[in-house]
Amino acid sequence: MTGEDADDLIDAAADETIRECLDLAAPRSFFLYAGAGSGKTRSLVQAVRDLCERQGRQLALTGQKIAIITYTNAARDEIVQRLEFDPRVDVSTIHAFAWSLIRGYDGDIRKWLDANLVAEIAELEQKQAKGRAGKAAIERAQSIESKTRRREGLREITRFIYSPTGDNRTRDSLNHAEVIAMTAVFLNTKPGLRRLLFARYPILLIDESQDTARRLMDALLDVQAAFPAQFCLGLFGDTMQRIYADGKVGLAEAIPEAWARPRKAMNHRCPKRVIALINKIRADDDKQDQQPRSDSPEGTVRLFLAPETVANKRGVEAAAATRMAELTGDEDWLPGRNGVKTLALEHLMSARRFGFEHFFGPLYAYEPMRTGLLDGTGRGLGFFTRELLPLAIALAAGDRFAIAAAIRQTSPLLDRQRLAEAGEKQQEELARAKAACDGLKSLLLAENPPTLRAVLRYVAATELFVIPDVLQPFVPEGPTDAAAAEPEEDASTEAGAWRRALDAPFPDIEKYDRYVRGVSQFDTHQGVKGREFPRVMVVISDDEARGFLFSYGKLMGTKDKTKTDLENEAAGNDTSIDRTRRLFYVTCSRAEESLAIVYYSDNPVLASTALLERGWFADDEIEVIAA
């Protein structure tokens, strides 16, 4: 047997455990630890294939299916294709799966929405009573009015709708957060829905389980605990790769003793040196070491230290890339080659480097919106990225077919029923749509790019697209005096966040869209999870992070833990060190060949000493770049 063949058998025991657990006659739930590059998806697909070969006929006869929840549409499509579109397996994202369970519970949905809207309106009214007059007060009043209208219209809706890939903006539609919240509540309170779940899906497999919304994960764990002989829950993931704030903290500790805990030890992606580094990174957490393949290259890792106060950070990063080209002999490291994937440990750093901070920053500061902002599904985002942006690109290119396609899809001006009702005046409606597009083109191509607010108001005035409820408060003209706003609310309310974000120039939207889709030189932690790149540059800076959520100084050993850190540790809660370690692990583990880490430290000498003492880097792997 060759070394490569032996590598493939290292994790055979874990795969066999999963195979034994997936038995319709005697199911056993499990949590598979699968670190970076471990071949988690391959194990999942092979286990499902094997189950379908053994017990597929039983599934077909009973009408039951195996359910697989993935984190992204791309991951869903990959698994569906690997399973050759097997009709006995339902593969979906978490939002689509949740909706498949509660769809049709229209009376219960109405009651839940009514109670939720009452609570939201009460909170806004309380702030309105305490707040002062000004722009914020006007926008709060408009939000109260919008939510009140929605509540009053609930009784007229006979059937609610939802699209996991759409923006769900019609009166009868639900948003992403509502669907997840309702599913968790209904699973906890409706015995019939619980029985429906395991009657339809006796086996449910969840990929990236560490990032599944905690309330929904808790509800699924409760169902499994109540019906262990009828419902098999299989969790695939790695708690070190939890990167969403709403993922379940302490998932591994919440797994019952009766569950199987298979573990995959092999890293098939990274070179030996990178694997040694990421093992060190997680050593202080769970000590889950991985081993490299026998045919894995040695690889190159370098830490470049620079003062936090250096003015030209782009210059520092270019110098680091040039040095990596010298060390590796790989010219694709050279600046301008676009061969390097740059990953910042804090999204604002990427937004600043890629040029969309003005739009991104205020929305990212509003914590409840972060998850939706980072995967592009947050309320109001699709209006800009999936409606306005395609039309703007088509208008700039003068592509008539693309222009027509962009407005025909969702514009009320070309709504089929509206055109039918126009009768002989259809030509006037088409001319109106053309005039609206021509005006938008003039606005977008002006010498000074318009703000998002200006574009929003133009679209509302021309009825080019339907304005989502969350953006309705910003359509009317209001006070423009900055002092009339209440800046303390900007980071604590959705309206405050959008108010500031809409001041951004429209070109920010294209840069943001490319970022969240993972097609820019920079990327999100969410976008790169499960992916790999030959050359990776990780950029870290406490000063640029500007917050208490992360601390590279504490992780690297140059800063002491705070009282809050110690209290969180004692309570078993996340600390800034925990969050930073996870993001550092995820980004470093993307590298297939070579890895550069650029660390802006307020004390480079102390950072170098601390990291040498920890054994994360050798002396010749640390270089200082002065400017």
XYZ file of C-alpha atoms in Angstrom:
627
model
C 0.000 0.000 0.000
C 1.389 3.418 -0.972
C 1.558 6.349 1.415
C -1.232 8.086 -0.491
C -3.496 5.038 -0.142
C -2.757 4.858 3.582
C -3.670 8.546 3.889
C -7.101 7.810 2.472
C -7.654 5.111 5.123
C -6.689 7.247 8.134
C -10.275 8.364 8.629
C -11.922 5.109 7.537
C -13.060 4.418 11.106
C -14.945 7.730 11.242
C -16.693 6.950 7.958
C -17.624 3.486 9.201
C -19.096 4.963 12.392
C -21.291 7.289 10.361
C -22.373 4.356 8.195
C -23.454 2.408 11.276
C -25.347 5.398 12.671
C -27.355 5.885 9.478
C -29.644 2.900 9.923
C -33.390 3.393 9.607
C -34.016 0.388 11.863
C -31.654 1.474 14.647
C -30.622 5.105 14.125
C -27.968 6.721 16.286
C -27.311 10.428 16.298
C -23.739 11.664 15.950
C -21.486 14.689 15.888
C -18.622 14.406 13.391
C -15.605 16.541 14.207
C -14.151 17.503 10.837
C -11.453 20.166 10.855
C -10.236 22.251 7.944
C -9.589 20.342 4.728
C -10.722 17.022 6.213
C -13.017 15.941 3.391
C -16.216 16.465 5.377
C -18.444 16.782 2.306
C -17.020 13.607 0.800
C -17.861 11.707 3.997
C -21.385 13.100 4.046
C -22.070 12.202 0.416
C -20.583 8.717 0.708
C -22.610 7.954 3.845
C -25.856 8.994 2.156
C -25.043 6.998 -0.968
C -24.384 3.922 1.144
C -27.640 4.370 3.063
C -29.624 4.678 -0.164
C -28.029 1.483 -1.476
C -28.884 -0.428 1.709
C -32.287 0.984 2.606
C -33.330 3.096 -0.348
C -36.234 0.796 -1.174
C -37.654 1.302 2.317
C -37.440 5.071 1.851
C -39.229 4.830 -1.477
C -42.013 2.637 -0.078
C -42.679 4.839 2.959
C -42.285 8.130 1.107
C -39.655 9.229 3.617
C -36.502 11.086 2.658
C -33.066 11.891 4.003
C -32.701 15.623 4.686
C -29.414 17.480 4.337
C -29.040 21.096 5.448
C -26.150 23.071 3.944
C -25.032 26.607 4.645
C -24.931 28.045 1.126
C -26.722 27.531 -2.169
C -23.375 26.644 -3.771
C -22.796 23.877 -1.215
C -26.337 22.632 -1.756
C -25.822 22.431 -5.522
C -22.521 20.589 -5.105
C -24.056 17.930 -2.845
C -27.094 17.499 -5.113
C -24.799 16.890 -8.081
C -22.563 14.475 -6.171
C -25.666 12.514 -5.178
C -26.746 12.507 -8.831
C -30.054 14.215 -8.024
C -31.294 11.265 -5.967
C -35.042 11.863 -5.334
C -34.796 10.137 -1.942
C -32.644 12.980 -0.602
C -33.756 16.561 0.072
C -30.831 19.003 0.128
C -31.574 22.586 1.117
C -30.288 25.632 2.942
C -31.404 26.169 6.520
C -33.951 28.828 5.514
C -35.499 26.644 2.819
C -35.662 23.676 5.189
C -37.284 25.732 7.934
C -39.922 27.058 5.550
C -40.697 23.533 4.291
C -41.689 22.655 7.867
C -43.918 25.614 8.732
C -45.403 26.396 5.316
C -49.173 26.163 5.560
C -49.394 26.978 9.283
C -50.916 30.290 8.261
C -53.045 30.837 11.376
C -50.106 30.229 13.694
C -47.851 32.396 11.531
C -50.396 35.217 11.745
C -50.536 34.976 15.548
C -46.748 34.932 15.859
C -46.343 37.919 13.534
C -49.029 39.862 15.373
C -47.319 39.356 18.733
C -43.900 40.134 17.266
C -45.115 43.339 15.598
C -46.807 44.445 18.829
C -43.473 44.055 20.644
C -41.517 45.893 17.918
C -44.011 48.772 17.824
C -43.957 49.079 21.608
C -40.161 49.276 21.581
C -40.210 51.989 18.916
C -42.871 53.959 20.769
C -40.822 53.800 23.953
C -37.800 55.218 22.121
C -40.007 57.826 20.482
C -41.226 58.999 23.884
C -37.664 59.389 25.152
C -36.102 60.733 21.944
C -35.906 64.275 20.711
C -37.396 65.785 17.586
C -35.421 65.430 14.375
C -34.660 63.055 11.565
C -34.499 60.002 13.829
C -37.916 60.812 15.295
C -39.417 61.172 11.826
C -37.967 57.843 10.735
C -39.177 56.119 13.916
C -42.667 57.467 13.290
C -42.558 56.140 9.744
C -41.351 52.741 10.989
C -44.183 52.631 13.528
C -46.648 53.502 10.772
C -45.229 50.832 8.456
C -45.337 48.115 11.124
C -48.817 49.161 12.189
C -50.028 48.918 8.587
C -48.500 45.473 8.314
C -50.170 44.352 11.525
C -53.565 45.687 10.441
C -53.230 43.871 7.128
C -52.457 40.473 8.660
C -56.124 39.474 8.902
C -56.547 39.929 5.141
C -53.742 37.465 4.300
C -55.014 33.935 3.782
C -51.693 32.355 2.841
C -48.167 33.544 3.653
C -45.326 33.125 1.200
C -41.549 33.015 1.451
C -38.605 32.611 -0.907
C -35.206 31.610 0.548
C -33.452 33.218 -2.431
C -35.684 36.267 -2.848
C -36.287 39.477 -0.970
C -39.803 38.651 0.224
C -41.237 42.130 0.055
C -44.927 41.668 -0.769
C -47.539 42.079 1.973
C -48.016 38.320 2.317
C -44.299 37.477 2.514
C -42.014 36.652 5.436
C -38.363 37.562 5.881
C -35.478 35.217 6.626
C -35.166 35.970 10.337
C -38.903 35.515 10.899
C -38.916 32.063 9.289
C -36.032 30.814 11.446
C -37.514 32.262 14.649
C -40.978 30.843 13.962
C -39.648 27.385 13.100
C -37.756 27.207 16.404
C -40.828 28.309 18.382
C -43.212 25.982 16.540
C -40.929 22.954 16.992
C -40.910 23.657 20.718
C -44.650 24.177 21.080
C -46.339 21.994 18.454
C -46.134 18.210 19.015
C -47.690 17.662 15.599
C -44.899 19.516 13.844
C -42.312 17.476 15.727
C -43.923 14.238 14.583
C -44.199 15.587 11.044
C -40.465 16.322 11.069
C -39.264 12.803 11.860
C -42.092 11.128 9.947
C -40.956 12.969 6.833
C -37.234 12.914 7.566
C -36.116 10.082 9.879
C -32.534 11.249 9.285
C -31.463 14.893 9.232
C -27.837 15.777 8.463
C -26.593 19.321 9.092
C -23.410 20.606 7.466
C -21.522 23.460 9.209
C -23.658 22.694 12.255
C -21.615 25.002 14.474
C -23.071 27.999 12.613
C -26.717 26.916 12.658
C -28.878 29.488 14.481
C -28.785 28.543 18.159
C -32.557 28.665 18.730
C -33.227 26.326 15.833
C -30.370 24.020 16.816
C -31.720 23.845 20.373
C -35.169 22.959 19.040
C -33.760 20.160 16.841
C -31.723 18.783 19.743
C -34.885 18.739 21.852
C -36.768 16.792 19.168
C -33.957 14.234 18.959
C -33.845 13.856 22.735
C -37.599 13.228 22.837
C -37.594 10.705 19.958
C -34.113 9.119 19.809
C -35.372 5.882 18.232
C -37.280 7.632 15.453
C -35.111 10.641 14.646
C -31.405 10.581 13.798
C -29.625 13.924 13.890
C -26.184 13.945 12.250
C -24.061 17.043 12.799
C -21.016 17.712 10.619
C -18.706 20.507 11.627
C -15.892 21.980 13.642
C -16.553 24.291 16.566
C -13.261 26.062 15.822
C -14.818 27.240 12.560
C -17.878 28.875 14.120
C -17.894 32.374 12.687
C -21.495 33.581 12.878
C -22.527 35.315 16.084
C -25.865 33.486 16.192
C -24.315 30.006 16.031
C -24.698 27.859 19.143
C -21.988 28.451 21.726
C -20.821 25.224 23.359
C -22.351 22.916 20.758
C -19.865 20.110 21.439
C -20.636 20.241 25.171
C -24.387 20.090 24.459
C -24.127 16.757 22.613
C -25.595 13.884 24.727
C -23.289 11.082 25.886
C -25.320 8.518 23.908
C -24.331 10.117 20.613
C -21.449 8.819 18.517
C -18.503 11.200 18.140
C -16.439 10.171 15.118
C -13.404 12.305 14.287
C -11.502 12.957 11.070
C -7.806 13.585 11.699
C -6.456 14.111 8.181
C -6.034 17.495 6.507
C -5.982 16.921 2.757
C -5.681 20.599 1.837
C -2.839 22.370 3.596
C 0.942 21.914 3.402
C 2.777 20.541 6.435
C 3.940 23.904 7.756
C 0.450 25.414 7.675
C -1.021 22.384 9.447
C 1.605 22.705 12.185
C 0.604 26.359 12.626
C -3.163 25.809 12.796
C -2.613 22.960 15.284
C -0.762 25.471 17.475
C -3.542 28.042 17.059
C -6.177 25.696 18.437
C -3.935 23.995 20.996
C -5.086 26.356 23.770
C -8.712 25.614 22.926
C -9.544 21.978 22.130
C -6.183 20.431 21.126
C -7.753 18.748 18.075
C -4.584 18.172 16.049
C -4.671 17.283 12.375
C -2.040 15.439 10.371
C -0.866 16.162 6.823
C -0.952 13.775 3.913
C 2.274 11.898 3.223
C 2.483 13.593 -0.186
C 1.808 17.063 1.230
C 4.468 19.700 0.400
C 6.331 21.447 3.197
C 4.872 24.859 2.359
C 5.965 28.337 3.426
C 4.703 30.482 6.302
C 5.928 33.976 7.155
C 4.826 36.510 9.748
C 5.445 40.123 8.762
C 5.330 42.607 11.632
C 4.756 46.318 11.152
C 3.950 49.183 13.547
C 0.243 49.857 14.006
C 0.939 53.527 13.281
C 2.449 52.971 9.830
C 0.745 55.279 7.339
C 1.075 53.275 4.135
C -0.438 49.891 4.950
C -1.011 49.024 1.304
C 2.706 49.536 0.822
C 3.482 47.190 3.716
C 1.245 44.503 2.265
C 2.767 44.927 -1.195
C 6.266 44.593 0.312
C 5.192 41.423 2.137
C 3.812 39.959 -1.100
C 7.037 40.783 -2.939
C 9.065 39.113 -0.198
C 6.849 36.002 -0.432
C 7.553 35.841 -4.167
C 11.294 35.837 -3.359
C 10.967 33.171 -0.658
C 8.752 30.803 -2.630
C 9.948 31.464 -6.169
C 6.263 31.896 -7.034
C 5.803 35.046 -9.109
C 2.041 34.946 -8.640
C 2.732 36.458 -5.207
C 3.899 39.671 -6.887
C 1.599 42.705 -6.435
C -0.675 43.270 -9.409
C -0.829 39.596 -10.413
C -4.167 39.015 -8.625
C -2.844 35.660 -7.514
C -3.183 36.269 -3.782
C -6.338 35.946 -1.683
C -6.259 38.622 1.021
C -8.240 37.804 4.155
C -8.689 40.371 6.884
C -9.692 39.078 10.300
C -12.200 41.880 10.665
C -14.677 42.727 7.931
C -14.282 46.481 8.331
C -10.632 46.074 7.374
C -11.665 44.417 4.109
C -14.359 47.028 3.527
C -11.782 49.771 4.022
C -9.280 48.193 1.636
C -11.841 47.377 -1.028
C -13.572 50.751 -0.758
C -17.094 50.142 0.538
C -16.664 51.046 4.208
C -19.080 53.988 4.019
C -21.953 51.618 3.184
C -20.815 48.562 5.113
C -19.643 50.130 8.365
C -22.961 51.443 9.742
C -24.846 48.240 8.922
C -22.098 46.059 10.393
C -22.244 48.101 13.608
C -25.862 46.994 14.074
C -25.243 43.508 15.485
C -28.626 41.876 14.693
C -27.991 42.561 11.004
C -24.461 41.167 10.786
C -25.273 37.651 9.667
C -27.591 38.858 6.900
C -25.106 41.541 5.863
C -22.259 39.045 5.539
C -24.195 36.589 3.385
C -26.160 39.221 1.441
C -29.608 38.206 2.723
C -30.307 41.053 5.156
C -33.479 43.106 4.808
C -33.181 45.771 2.118
C -29.871 44.547 0.716
C -31.393 42.677 -2.219
C -33.095 45.879 -3.378
C -29.651 47.302 -4.109
C -27.691 44.174 -5.080
C -30.250 42.069 -6.946
C -32.501 44.729 -8.497
C -30.741 48.073 -8.828
C -27.194 46.818 -9.421
C -27.955 44.540 -12.420
C -29.946 47.370 -13.989
C -27.168 49.897 -13.306
C -24.571 47.613 -14.927
C -26.818 47.058 -17.946
C -27.479 50.807 -18.309
C -23.755 51.609 -18.150
C -23.049 48.997 -20.844
C -25.980 50.114 -23.023
C -27.178 46.507 -23.148
C -30.864 46.780 -24.109
C -31.589 43.096 -23.561
C -30.052 43.132 -20.070
C -31.939 46.352 -19.258
C -35.226 44.796 -20.282
C -34.477 41.611 -18.336
C -33.569 43.584 -15.189
C -36.796 45.585 -15.050
C -39.094 42.872 -16.404
C -38.202 40.617 -13.485
C -39.578 42.727 -10.623
C -40.465 46.245 -11.807
C -44.133 47.182 -11.266
C -43.902 49.264 -14.454
C -43.750 46.076 -16.504
C -45.995 43.965 -14.315
C -47.999 41.627 -16.540
C -51.339 42.470 -14.940
C -50.621 46.190 -15.108
C -49.814 45.989 -18.813
C -52.926 43.916 -19.464
C -55.093 46.484 -17.698
C -53.468 49.268 -19.735
C -55.050 47.837 -22.883
C -54.410 50.191 -25.804
C -52.192 52.365 -23.584
C -49.515 49.687 -23.169
C -47.142 51.748 -25.307
C -47.436 54.611 -22.843
C -46.507 52.267 -19.971
C -43.472 51.017 -21.889
C -42.437 54.592 -22.626
C -42.766 55.396 -18.944
C -40.460 52.495 -18.065
C -37.916 53.652 -20.662
C -38.010 57.208 -19.338
C -37.446 55.926 -15.804
C -34.420 53.931 -16.966
C -33.021 56.864 -18.938
C -33.326 59.109 -15.901
C -31.645 56.540 -13.672
C -28.786 56.239 -16.157
C -28.242 60.002 -16.120
C -28.272 59.995 -12.325
C -25.803 57.112 -12.023
C -23.396 58.377 -14.681
C -23.208 61.937 -13.357
C -19.751 63.339 -12.656
C -20.331 62.939 -8.922
C -21.860 59.525 -8.079
C -25.234 59.832 -6.340
C -25.793 58.621 -2.812
C -27.861 55.522 -2.204
C -30.522 57.755 -0.672
C -30.764 59.819 -3.865
C -31.131 56.672 -5.950
C -33.702 55.262 -3.531
C -35.832 58.395 -3.781
C -35.586 58.454 -7.582
C -36.707 54.832 -7.812
C -39.636 55.525 -5.476
C -40.692 58.606 -7.468
C -40.639 56.733 -10.803
C -42.042 53.455 -9.381
C -39.179 51.660 -11.095
C -39.027 49.075 -8.298
C -40.998 48.376 -5.133
C -39.299 49.897 -2.083
C -38.872 47.367 0.784
C -40.536 48.227 4.085
C -37.206 48.651 5.874
C -36.232 51.423 3.418
C -39.619 53.164 3.237
C -38.810 55.607 6.087
C -36.007 57.114 3.982
C -38.060 57.874 0.869
C -39.763 61.105 2.036
C -37.673 64.252 2.185
C -36.824 65.149 5.784
C -34.547 67.448 7.806
C -30.998 67.377 6.486
C -29.372 69.007 9.498
C -26.952 66.384 10.858
C -27.538 67.687 14.356
C -31.168 66.647 14.071
C -30.158 62.994 14.024
C -29.488 61.007 17.157
C -26.041 59.460 16.628
C -26.282 57.338 19.748
C -29.002 55.324 17.983
C -27.017 54.645 14.836
C -25.386 51.492 16.187
C -28.390 50.320 18.181
C -31.274 50.471 15.695
C -31.823 49.179 12.196
C -33.163 52.550 11.060
C -30.133 54.356 12.457
C -27.779 51.984 10.668
C -29.562 52.383 7.334
C -29.734 56.165 7.760
C -25.957 56.385 7.774
C -25.408 53.660 5.170
C -27.624 55.459 2.640
C -25.179 58.366 2.639
C -22.687 56.109 0.834
C -22.079 56.589 -2.903
C -23.810 54.097 -5.180
C -20.537 52.475 -6.430
C -20.106 51.053 -2.904
C -22.863 48.562 -3.736
C -20.961 46.812 -6.518
C -17.868 46.469 -4.324
C -19.944 45.142 -1.426
C -21.722 42.694 -3.722
C -18.456 41.328 -5.090
C -17.121 40.983 -1.560
C -20.006 38.948 -0.187
C -20.055 36.766 -3.318
C -16.356 36.019 -2.832
C -15.228 37.226 -6.262
C -12.961 40.060 -5.147
C -9.309 39.908 -4.168
C -10.584 40.258 -0.609
C -13.007 37.846 0.964
C -15.199 37.137 3.946
C -14.588 34.369 6.448
C -17.999 33.013 5.469
C -17.136 33.162 1.790
C -13.896 31.197 2.113
C -15.065 28.517 4.527
C -14.754 25.219 2.684
C -12.636 26.799 -0.049
C -8.903 26.916 -0.611
C -6.367 29.112 -2.414
C -2.715 28.542 -3.347
C -1.530 31.838 -1.872
C -3.192 33.450 1.166
C -2.350 36.715 2.921
C -3.988 37.236 6.328
C -4.015 40.859 7.536
C -4.628 41.618 11.220
C -4.791 44.870 13.155
C -6.377 45.703 16.503
C -6.512 49.394 15.649
C -8.426 48.837 12.434
C -10.812 46.381 14.097
C -12.006 49.237 16.331
C -13.975 47.182 18.778
C -14.113 44.806 21.689
C -15.235 41.727 19.715
C -11.712 40.812 18.631
C -8.235 41.245 20.075
C -5.185 39.998 18.257
C -2.960 41.409 20.980
C -4.606 39.170 23.577
C -4.469 36.157 21.246
C -0.804 36.754 20.417
C 0.112 37.346 24.058
C 0.977 41.043 23.975
C -2.064 42.227 25.939
C -3.601 41.004 29.190
C -7.120 39.678 29.542
C -9.666 42.165 30.813
C -12.084 41.692 33.685
C -14.825 41.076 31.101
C -12.746 38.325 29.489
C -12.260 36.617 32.832
C -15.975 36.899 33.671
C -16.940 35.457 30.277
C -14.471 32.607 30.719
C -15.908 31.786 34.137
C -19.462 31.823 32.729
C -18.512 29.691 29.725
C -19.248 32.532 27.308
C -17.308 33.670 24.250
C -14.381 36.003 24.849
C -12.633 38.277 22.386
C -9.754 35.776 22.410
C -12.072 32.905 21.448
C -13.579 34.846 18.555
C -10.196 35.995 17.280
C -8.692 32.499 17.492
C -11.519 31.022 15.439
C -11.228 33.606 12.697
C -7.445 33.269 12.642
C -7.796 29.493 12.317
C -10.339 29.719 9.487
C -8.277 32.156 7.440
C -4.891 30.474 7.880
C -6.343 27.061 7.026
C -7.340 28.200 3.522
C -3.727 28.071 2.234
C -2.784 25.211 -0.110
C 0.832 26.244 -0.742
C 2.010 29.337 1.111
C 0.756 31.702 3.786
C 1.735 35.260 4.701
C 0.467 36.937 7.857
C 0.781 40.716 8.087
C 0.354 41.803 11.704
C 0.111 45.505 12.572
C 1.077 45.631 16.234
C 1.434 48.497 18.683
C 4.564 46.694 19.929
C 6.174 44.587 17.149
C 9.165 43.611 19.312
C 6.964 42.302 22.127
C 4.745 40.501 19.568
C 7.765 38.765 18.057
C 9.023 37.647 21.469
C 5.599 36.379 22.557
C 5.027 34.380 19.384
C 8.499 32.829 19.527
C 7.823 31.755 23.114
C 4.536 30.164 22.072
C 6.273 28.265 19.311
C 3.882 29.453 16.644
C 6.750 30.661 14.432
C 10.479 30.025 14.144
C 12.907 32.927 14.446
C 13.599 32.969 10.694
C 9.859 33.034 9.931
C 9.303 36.468 11.502
C 10.274 39.595 9.569
C 9.753 43.254 10.419
C 8.660 45.726 7.754
C 9.283 49.266 8.925
C 7.285 51.106 6.256
